[in-house]
Every structure is written in C-alpha cells, then in structure tokens.
Coordinates of C-alpha atoms and ligand atoms in Angstrom, one line a residue:
M1 CA 10.4 3.3 13.6
I2 CA 7.0 5.1 15.3
F3 CA 5.1 1.2 15.4
E4 CA 8.7 -0.3 16.6
N5 CA 8.4 2.5 19.7
Y6 CA 4.3 1.3 20.9
N7 CA 4.4 -2.1 21.0
P8 CA 0.3 -2.4 20.8
L9 CA 0.8 -5.7 23.7
E10 CA 2.5 -2.7 25.8
E11 CA -0.8 -0.8 25.3
K12 CA 0.8 2.5 24.6
R13 CA -1.2 5.1 22.3
F14 CA 0.2 7.1 19.9
Q15 CA -0.6 10.9 20.2
V16 CA 1.5 14.1 18.4
M17 CA -1.2 16.7 20.0
D18 CA -2.9 16.9 23.0
E19 CA -6.7 18.2 23.6
T20 CA -5.2 21.8 23.9
G21 CA -4.3 21.6 20.2
N22 CA -0.1 21.8 21.5
I23 CA 2.4 19.8 20.2
V24 CA 3.3 17.0 23.0
N25 CA 5.6 15.2 20.7
P26 CA 7.6 17.3 18.5
D27 CA 10.2 14.7 17.4
L28 CA 7.3 12.7 15.6
M29 CA 5.6 15.5 14.8
P30 CA 4.8 14.8 10.4
N31 CA 6.3 17.1 8.4
L32 CA 3.3 18.9 6.9
D33 CA 3.0 22.5 5.0
E34 CA 0.8 25.2 6.1
K35 CA -2.0 24.5 2.6
T36 CA -2.0 20.6 4.0
I37 CA -2.9 21.6 7.4
I38 CA -5.5 24.2 5.8
R39 CA -6.8 21.5 3.9
M40 CA -6.9 18.7 6.5
L41 CA -9.0 21.5 9.1
R42 CA -11.4 22.6 6.4
T43 CA -11.9 19.5 5.3
M44 CA -12.7 18.2 8.7
L45 CA -15.2 21.6 9.2
Q46 CA -16.8 20.2 5.8
A47 CA -17.5 17.3 7.3
R48 CA -18.8 17.9 10.2
E49 CA -21.4 20.4 8.7
I50 CA -22.5 17.7 6.2
D51 CA -23.3 15.5 8.9
L52 CA -25.4 18.3 10.7
K53 CA -27.4 18.7 7.7
L54 CA -27.9 15.4 6.6
V55 CA -29.4 14.4 10.2
M56 CA -31.7 17.2 9.6
Y57 CA -32.5 16.1 6.4
Q58 CA -33.3 12.7 8.0
R59 CA -35.5 14.0 10.2
Q60 CA -37.6 16.1 7.8
G61 CA -38.1 13.3 6.3
R62 CA -36.2 14.3 3.4
M63 CA -33.8 11.1 3.3
L64 CA -33.1 7.6 4.6
T65 CA -31.0 6.5 7.5
Y66 CA -28.0 8.2 7.8
A67 CA -24.6 7.2 9.4
P68 CA -23.1 10.3 10.9
N69 CA -19.1 10.9 11.7
I70 CA -19.1 13.3 14.0
G71 CA -15.8 12.7 16.3
Q72 CA -14.5 10.8 14.1
E73 CA -13.2 13.0 11.3
A74 CA -9.9 13.2 12.6
A75 CA -9.4 9.6 11.8
T76 CA -10.3 9.3 8.1
I77 CA -8.5 12.8 7.3
G78 CA -5.1 12.0 8.8
S79 CA -5.0 8.4 7.4
I80 CA -6.1 9.6 3.9
S81 CA -4.1 12.2 3.3
V82 CA -1.0 9.6 3.3
L83 CA -2.4 7.9 -0.3
E84 CA -1.4 9.2 -4.0
K85 CA -4.1 9.7 -6.5
E86 CA -3.6 5.3 -7.7
D87 CA -3.8 4.3 -4.7
W88 CA -7.6 2.6 -4.0
M89 CA -9.7 3.1 -0.9
V90 CA -11.9 0.5 0.6
P91 CA -14.6 1.9 3.0
A92 CA -17.8 1.1 5.2
Y93 CA -19.5 3.5 6.0
R94 CA -18.5 5.8 8.1
E95 CA -15.9 7.6 6.7
L96 CA -16.7 10.5 5.0
G97 CA -14.1 13.1 5.8
A98 CA -12.3 10.7 3.6
M99 CA -14.2 10.6 0.6
L100 CA -14.6 14.5 0.4
W101 CA -10.1 14.6 0.9
R102 CA -10.2 12.1 -2.4
G103 CA -13.1 14.0 -4.4
M104 CA -15.6 12.5 -4.1
P105 CA -18.9 15.0 -5.8
L106 CA -21.1 15.8 -2.5
D107 CA -24.2 14.7 -5.5
K108 CA -23.1 11.3 -5.7
M109 CA -22.8 10.8 -1.6
F110 CA -25.8 12.2 -0.8
T111 CA -27.4 10.1 -4.1
Y112 CA -26.4 7.3 -1.9
W113 CA -27.8 7.6 1.6
Y114 CA -31.0 9.3 -0.3
G115 CA -31.6 5.2 -0.9
N116 CA -31.0 5.9 -4.8
E117 CA -28.0 2.7 -6.1
R118 CA -26.9 5.4 -8.8
G119 CA -25.4 7.0 -5.7
S120 CA -22.6 3.4 -5.6
H121 CA -21.5 4.2 -9.3
M122 CA -18.2 5.2 -8.2
A123 CA -15.9 7.2 -11.1
E124 CA -13.4 4.8 -12.0
D125 CA -10.5 7.4 -11.7
L126 CA -11.5 8.2 -7.8
K127 CA -10.5 5.0 -7.0
I128 CA -12.6 3.9 -4.2
L129 CA -15.3 1.2 -3.5
P130 CA -19.0 1.7 -3.0
V131 CA -19.7 2.0 0.8
S132 CA -20.1 -1.7 2.2
V133 CA -22.9 -2.1 4.5
P134 CA -21.9 -6.2 5.6
I135 CA -19.7 -6.0 8.4
A136 CA -15.7 -6.4 7.8
S137 CA -16.8 -7.9 4.1
Q138 CA -14.9 -4.8 2.3
L139 CA -11.4 -6.1 4.1
L140 CA -11.6 -8.9 2.0
H141 CA -12.2 -6.5 -1.3
A142 CA -9.4 -4.8 -0.1
V143 CA -6.8 -7.5 0.1
G144 CA -8.0 -9.0 -3.3
I145 CA -7.3 -5.5 -4.2
A146 CA -3.6 -5.3 -3.1
W147 CA -3.0 -8.2 -4.0
A148 CA -3.7 -7.5 -7.7
S149 CA -1.8 -4.4 -7.2
K150 CA 1.2 -6.5 -5.9
L151 CA 1.1 -9.2 -8.7
K152 CA 1.1 -6.7 -11.3
G153 CA 4.3 -5.2 -10.1
T154 CA 2.8 -1.3 -9.3
T155 CA 3.3 0.5 -6.3
E156 CA -0.7 1.0 -5.4
I157 CA -1.8 0.7 -2.0
T158 CA -4.5 0.4 -0.7
I159 CA -6.6 1.2 2.9
T160 CA -9.6 0.0 3.8
Y161 CA -11.7 1.4 7.1
F162 CA -13.9 -0.7 9.5
G163 CA -15.1 -0.1 13.0
D164 CA -14.9 -2.1 16.5
G165 CA -17.7 -4.2 15.7
A166 CA -15.8 -5.3 12.6
T167 CA -12.9 -7.0 14.7
S168 CA -15.3 -9.9 15.8
Q169 CA -16.5 -10.9 12.1
G170 CA -14.9 -14.4 10.9
D171 CA -14.4 -11.8 7.6
F172 CA -11.8 -9.5 9.4
S173 CA -9.7 -12.9 10.5
E174 CA -9.0 -14.3 7.6
A175 CA -8.8 -10.4 5.1
M176 CA -5.6 -10.0 8.4
N177 CA -4.3 -13.0 7.3
W178 CA -4.2 -13.7 4.0
A179 CA -2.7 -9.8 3.7
A180 CA 0.4 -10.9 6.3
A181 CA 0.3 -14.3 4.2
Y182 CA 0.9 -12.8 1.1
Q183 CA 2.5 -9.8 2.3
T184 CA -0.2 -7.2 0.4
P185 CA 0.0 -4.0 0.3
V186 CA -3.0 -2.4 2.5
L187 CA -3.7 -0.3 5.6
F188 CA -5.8 -1.5 7.9
I189 CA -7.4 1.5 9.9
C190 CA -9.9 0.3 12.3
Q191 CA -12.0 3.2 14.0
N192 CA -12.5 2.1 17.2
N193 CA -15.1 4.2 18.4
Q194 CA -16.0 2.7 21.2
F195 CA -19.6 1.6 20.5
A196 CA -20.6 -1.0 17.5
I197 CA -24.6 0.3 18.0
S198 CA -25.0 -0.4 21.5
M199 CA -23.0 -3.0 22.5
P200 CA -19.4 -1.2 23.9
R201 CA -15.9 -1.7 23.2
S202 CA -15.4 -3.6 26.3
K203 CA -17.7 -6.4 25.4
Q204 CA -16.6 -7.0 21.9
T205 CA -13.3 -8.3 23.0
R206 CA -11.0 -9.4 26.0
A207 CA -8.7 -8.2 23.8
H208 CA -7.2 -4.9 25.6
T209 CA -6.6 -3.3 22.5
L210 CA -7.6 -4.0 18.7
A211 CA -4.5 -3.5 17.8
Q212 CA -2.5 -6.3 19.7
K213 CA -4.8 -8.4 17.6
S214 CA -2.1 -7.6 14.6
V215 CA 0.4 -9.9 16.6
A216 CA -0.7 -13.0 15.9
Y217 CA -1.4 -12.4 12.2
G218 CA 2.1 -11.5 12.0
M219 CA 1.6 -7.9 10.9
P220 CA 2.7 -4.4 12.1
G221 CA 0.1 -2.9 14.5
I222 CA -0.3 0.2 16.8
Q223 CA -2.9 2.0 18.6
V224 CA -2.9 5.9 17.7
D225 CA -4.9 8.9 19.1
G226 CA -7.6 8.8 16.5
N227 CA -8.5 12.2 17.6
D228 CA -5.3 14.0 16.6
V229 CA -4.7 14.6 12.8
F230 CA -0.9 14.5 13.1
A231 CA -1.0 11.3 15.3
M232 CA -3.3 9.9 12.9
Y233 CA -1.5 10.8 9.6
A234 CA 2.4 10.1 10.5
A235 CA 1.4 6.5 11.7
S236 CA -0.6 5.6 8.4
M237 CA 2.6 7.4 6.3
E238 CA 5.1 5.1 8.0
A239 CA 2.9 2.5 7.6
A240 CA 2.0 3.8 3.5
E241 CA 5.6 3.8 3.3
R242 CA 6.2 0.4 4.0
A243 CA 3.5 -0.8 2.5
R244 CA 4.5 0.7 -0.7
T245 CA 8.6 -0.6 -0.4
G246 CA 7.3 -4.3 0.1
G247 CA 6.9 -4.6 3.7
G248 CA 3.0 -5.8 3.7
P249 CA 0.0 -4.7 5.8
S250 CA -0.3 -3.0 8.9
L251 CA -3.2 -2.8 11.1
I252 CA -3.9 1.3 12.6
E253 CA -6.5 1.3 15.5
A254 CA -8.1 5.0 15.6
Y255 CA -8.9 5.3 18.9
T256 CA -12.2 7.3 18.7
Y257 CA -15.6 8.4 19.6
R258 CA -18.9 8.3 17.7
M259 CA -19.9 11.7 19.4
G260 CA -23.7 11.2 17.3
A261 CA -26.0 8.3 17.5
H262 CA -25.0 4.9 15.6
T263 CA -27.5 5.6 12.6
T264 CA -30.4 8.4 12.8
S265 CA -32.8 4.8 13.4
D266 CA -30.3 4.8 17.0
D267 CA -31.2 6.9 20.0
P268 CA -27.6 6.6 22.2
K269 CA -29.0 7.7 25.4
R270 CA -30.5 4.0 26.1
Y271 CA -27.0 3.0 26.3
R272 CA -24.7 5.6 27.4
S273 CA -24.4 8.2 29.8
D274 CA -24.4 12.3 28.9
E275 CA -21.2 12.9 31.3
E276 CA -19.1 9.9 28.9
L277 CA -20.3 12.1 25.6
D278 CA -19.5 15.5 27.6
S279 CA -16.4 14.1 28.2
W280 CA -15.4 13.3 24.5
K281 CA -16.5 16.5 23.5
G282 CA -13.4 17.9 25.2
K283 CA -11.5 16.2 22.4
D284 CA -13.1 17.1 19.7
P285 CA -10.5 16.9 17.1
I286 CA -11.8 19.6 14.7
A287 CA -11.9 21.4 18.2
R288 CA -8.2 20.5 19.1
L289 CA -6.5 20.9 15.3
T290 CA -8.4 24.8 15.3
K291 CA -6.7 25.6 18.3
Y292 CA -3.1 24.3 16.9
C293 CA -3.9 26.6 13.8
L294 CA -5.3 29.6 15.5
N295 CA -2.3 29.7 18.0
K296 CA 0.4 29.2 15.0
K297 CA -2.0 32.0 12.8
L298 CA -2.4 30.0 10.0
V299 CA -6.3 30.8 10.0
S300 CA -8.4 33.4 11.9
E301 CA -12.1 33.2 13.7
E302 CA -13.4 34.8 10.8
E303 CA -12.1 32.5 8.0
I304 CA -13.1 29.2 10.0
E305 CA -16.7 31.0 9.8
T306 CA -16.9 31.7 6.5
W307 CA -15.7 28.5 5.5
R308 CA -18.4 27.4 7.6
K309 CA -21.3 29.5 6.2
E310 CA -20.4 28.4 2.3
Y311 CA -20.5 24.6 3.1
I312 CA -23.9 24.9 5.0
A313 CA -24.9 26.6 1.7
E314 CA -23.3 24.2 -0.4
V315 CA -24.9 21.2 1.5
D316 CA -28.6 23.0 0.5
Q317 CA -28.1 23.5 -2.4
V318 CA -27.1 20.2 -3.9
F319 CA -29.1 18.4 -1.6
K320 CA -32.1 20.0 -3.2
Q321 CA -30.4 18.8 -6.4
V322 CA -30.4 15.2 -5.9
E323 CA -34.1 15.6 -4.7
Q324 CA -35.1 17.2 -7.6
N325 CA -33.2 15.0 -9.8
S326 CA -33.7 11.5 -8.0
D327 CA -35.7 9.6 -11.3
M328 CA -34.7 6.3 -10.0
K329 CA -36.9 3.4 -10.6
P330 CA -37.2 0.2 -7.8
E331 CA -36.4 -1.8 -10.3
E332 CA -33.1 -0.8 -10.2
I333 CA -32.0 -2.4 -7.0
F334 CA -32.2 -5.9 -8.7
E335 CA -29.8 -4.5 -11.6
N336 CA -26.9 -3.2 -9.8
M337 CA -25.6 -6.7 -7.9
Y338 CA -24.6 -8.7 -10.7
S339 CA -23.2 -7.3 -14.1
K340 CA -25.0 -9.7 -15.4
M341 CA -28.9 -11.0 -13.5
T342 CA -28.7 -14.2 -11.8
P343 CA -31.5 -16.0 -12.5
Q344 CA -33.2 -15.7 -8.8
L345 CA -32.8 -11.8 -9.6
Q346 CA -34.7 -12.5 -12.7
E347 CA -37.3 -14.2 -10.9
E348 CA -37.5 -11.7 -8.6
L349 CA -37.8 -8.9 -10.5
D350 CA -40.4 -10.7 -12.7
D351 CA -42.5 -10.8 -9.5
Y352 CA -41.9 -6.7 -8.9
K353 CA -43.0 -5.8 -12.3
N354 CA -46.1 -8.3 -11.7
Y355 CA -46.6 -6.6 -8.3
L356 CA -46.5 -3.3 -10.3
A357 CA -49.2 -4.3 -13.3
W358 CA -51.5 -5.3 -10.4
K359 CA -51.2 -2.3 -8.2
E360 CA -51.9 -0.7 -12.0
R361 CA -54.9 -2.8 -12.7
G362 CA -56.6 -1.4 -9.4
Q363 CA -55.4 -5.1 -7.7
Q364 CA -57.3 -6.8 -9.7
Ligands
TPP401 C1 -22.7 -9.3 8.6 C2 -23.4 -7.9 9.3 N1 -23.8 -8.3 10.9 C3 -24.5 -7.5 10.9 C4 -24.9 -6.0 10.9 C5 -25.6 -5.2 11.4 N2 -25.0 -3.7 12.0 C6 -24.8 -3.1 11.5 S1 -24.0 -1.9 12.0 C7 -23.3 -2.4 13.1 C8 -22.6 -2.6 13.8 C9 -21.0 -2.2 13.4 O1 -20.0 -1.7 14.5 P1 -18.7 -1.5 14.0 O2 -18.0 -2.4 13.6 O3 -18.0 -1.0 15.4 O4 -18.9 -0.3 13.1 P2 -19.4 1.5 13.9 O5 -20.9 1.6 13.4 O6 -19.9 2.1 15.2 O7 -18.5 2.1 12.5 C10 -24.2 -4.1 12.8 C11 -24.1 -5.2 13.6 C12 -24.3 -5.5 9.4 N3 -24.8 -4.6 8.9 N4 -23.6 -6.5 8.4

C-alpha cells in the first residue's frame, strides 16, 4: 500500500510526521502503542549520548577511530523495530541505534571501537553479524543468510544497512540482483546521509533517487524521510510483512543527514557549509520525536533529562570497564578471520612473533 503510493521514479518521499512533530499523514501513521514509542525515543536518546561521549573519548586519546551516528537515529531505530527475535541484522558500521534496540551489550560495542577483536564476537542469540567496514560487502552476506532462511522454510527475514556510497559498489548490484531473482526475504536499508566521506550524494550517481535503483532489479523501492521514525517504521513493516510471506526483498532509501563527521579522522568543515548543517539541525530526528511525545504528554522534559543523565553515567562506567579489562594480544587479529588460519596468515603470525622476540632481545 505505502510502496505502491510512493513510486520512486516519481521522486515522492514518504513522510508521516513533519519537522515540528505533527502527524501530517494520519492514514499511514503506524499503530504503535505508547510503550513502543517511548522505547523508540529512549533508544534514540541513548544512541545520541553514546555518540557524543565516544567522540570525546577518542579526542582524549582513549579510543581508536569512531564513526558517529548523530542525525541517523530514526533511520535505524524506525527500521529495526519491525524485526522479530528470530530475524537477522547485517550491519555496516553506522547502526548504533539498531544494535541498542536489539539488545547488544554496551561493553561489546565499546570493545569493538576500542580496537579489540573480541568486540566482533557476537552472542548467537542476538542474530547480529559483526560490524562490516568493507563497503557493501555485507549485502552479499545478508542475501546469503536470507536465501538460507528461505531454503529452510522458515519465516525469518534479514535486514541489512549501507550508505549512499555503497550503492556504487559492485557488491550492491550483485546482492540486489540475486535477492530479487531468488526472492530472498531481505530489507535493504540504504542510509542516504548525503555523503560518502567527502563525496556528496549529487556526485555519487546521476540517478535522481537511490530508491529508484530498485526498479531495474525488479523489487519494490521507496524513498522515506529517514528522520521520521514513524515513516521509517511504517515502510519497513510493509517490507517485512512482504518478505515474511514470500514476497521477496525491498529497498528503502532513508533520506537523512550525517550531522557529525564521517569518522573522528574526518573534518567535514572542509567540504560542507555551516548553513547546510544548520538547516538539517532543524530536522533532527530526536527533536522531532521529542516534540511529538511532549505534545501527546507521553513523557515530560524532566523524565528526558533524567534518562539522559542515566545514559551518560552508564557510558562512563561501562567504558572504564572496557579500558581496564582490555587484555587483548595483537596476535588475536590473525586468528579471527577464518575458523582455521590460512598458510599465509600463519606465516604472517610467525613473522610477527619473530618480531616480538627480536624486540624482547633488545633488537639484536
Ligand atoms: C570496499 C571499500 N572501499 C573503500 C573504503 C573506504 N571507505 C570507508 S567509508 C567510505 C565511504 C562510505 O560511504 P557510504 O557508503 O555513503 O556510508 P557512510 O560512511 O556515509 O555511512 C569509504 C569509501 C572501504 N571501507 N571499503
């Protein structure tokens, strides 16, 4: 119903709640209970506080490179919240909100960004694949998992995330084509945050929308206001129900904006204006949902402030634990790629051990 009415070739963007928190499309407002809406807001607030803190830790030299999610909280939380426990999540690296929603422990997340390989060992019942940095490679894994679910005759679906830049990769094309040809139950969530590092979306492709790429592969596609958590939820739910009942994959382009830097190694002032950033601050997904919740008296300003303080204290406490307990040995990075090390990796590990021994001997 929603996808049908928002043909991506007509460049229509699906929105339910506007920037002031008003419901502008009441017929398509999803039927969410108060508890779920409050949980959405709380998870978005928690993700924001985590981002702000981790960037600070990195600046203090206490952490490796970090990729903040600021501005993209609705895109991830609105889509992940349609999943059931048995479904799979296949992330890139900018899906903090979705991971929180799915119950990923903070210490595991921080361990990864701290540079410790053990942060990639996911508990099996979470059904989240590790963070994937090689752009678009995770899309093929998602399609493989979904195909396996289909062959096993289950109703499990797989959601996968990627950026606007990823749509230029060959892996994107292969994954989309295979998913449609084999009707695998996948939700492709493209977080179009307008940039691939410094490359603006306008230079990424001549296509008017990223959602319209779905047409060539033969799957439903839609462009959604990615800063509107209700629109993201409604579109994702329709796609999930279709996937679960044998209707195959869908592409959702979440039209959003990365308000922070690409990573802590990037300086966005070099390629975008303050005016542009300011215009997007007015569309902040958290401000928008907060206004809605305050108007409806679902929460109070005081509650929000209390939660924020709790989240900040929790991040501080968990991050200190991660710092204190990090006893990872560099050798571990050779051991995690394959279940059995390849001869080449073994050789590299031996070289590395020889190097450590040489250092131990005082470089003689
Ligand atoms: C295969 C591959 N090529 C290049 C890179 C370097 N790289 C890291 S992030 C990035 C930009 C990705 O942009 P996008 O897909 O829009 O995601 P975003 O970071 O904006 O969330 C690039 C090119 C990489 N990680 N993997």
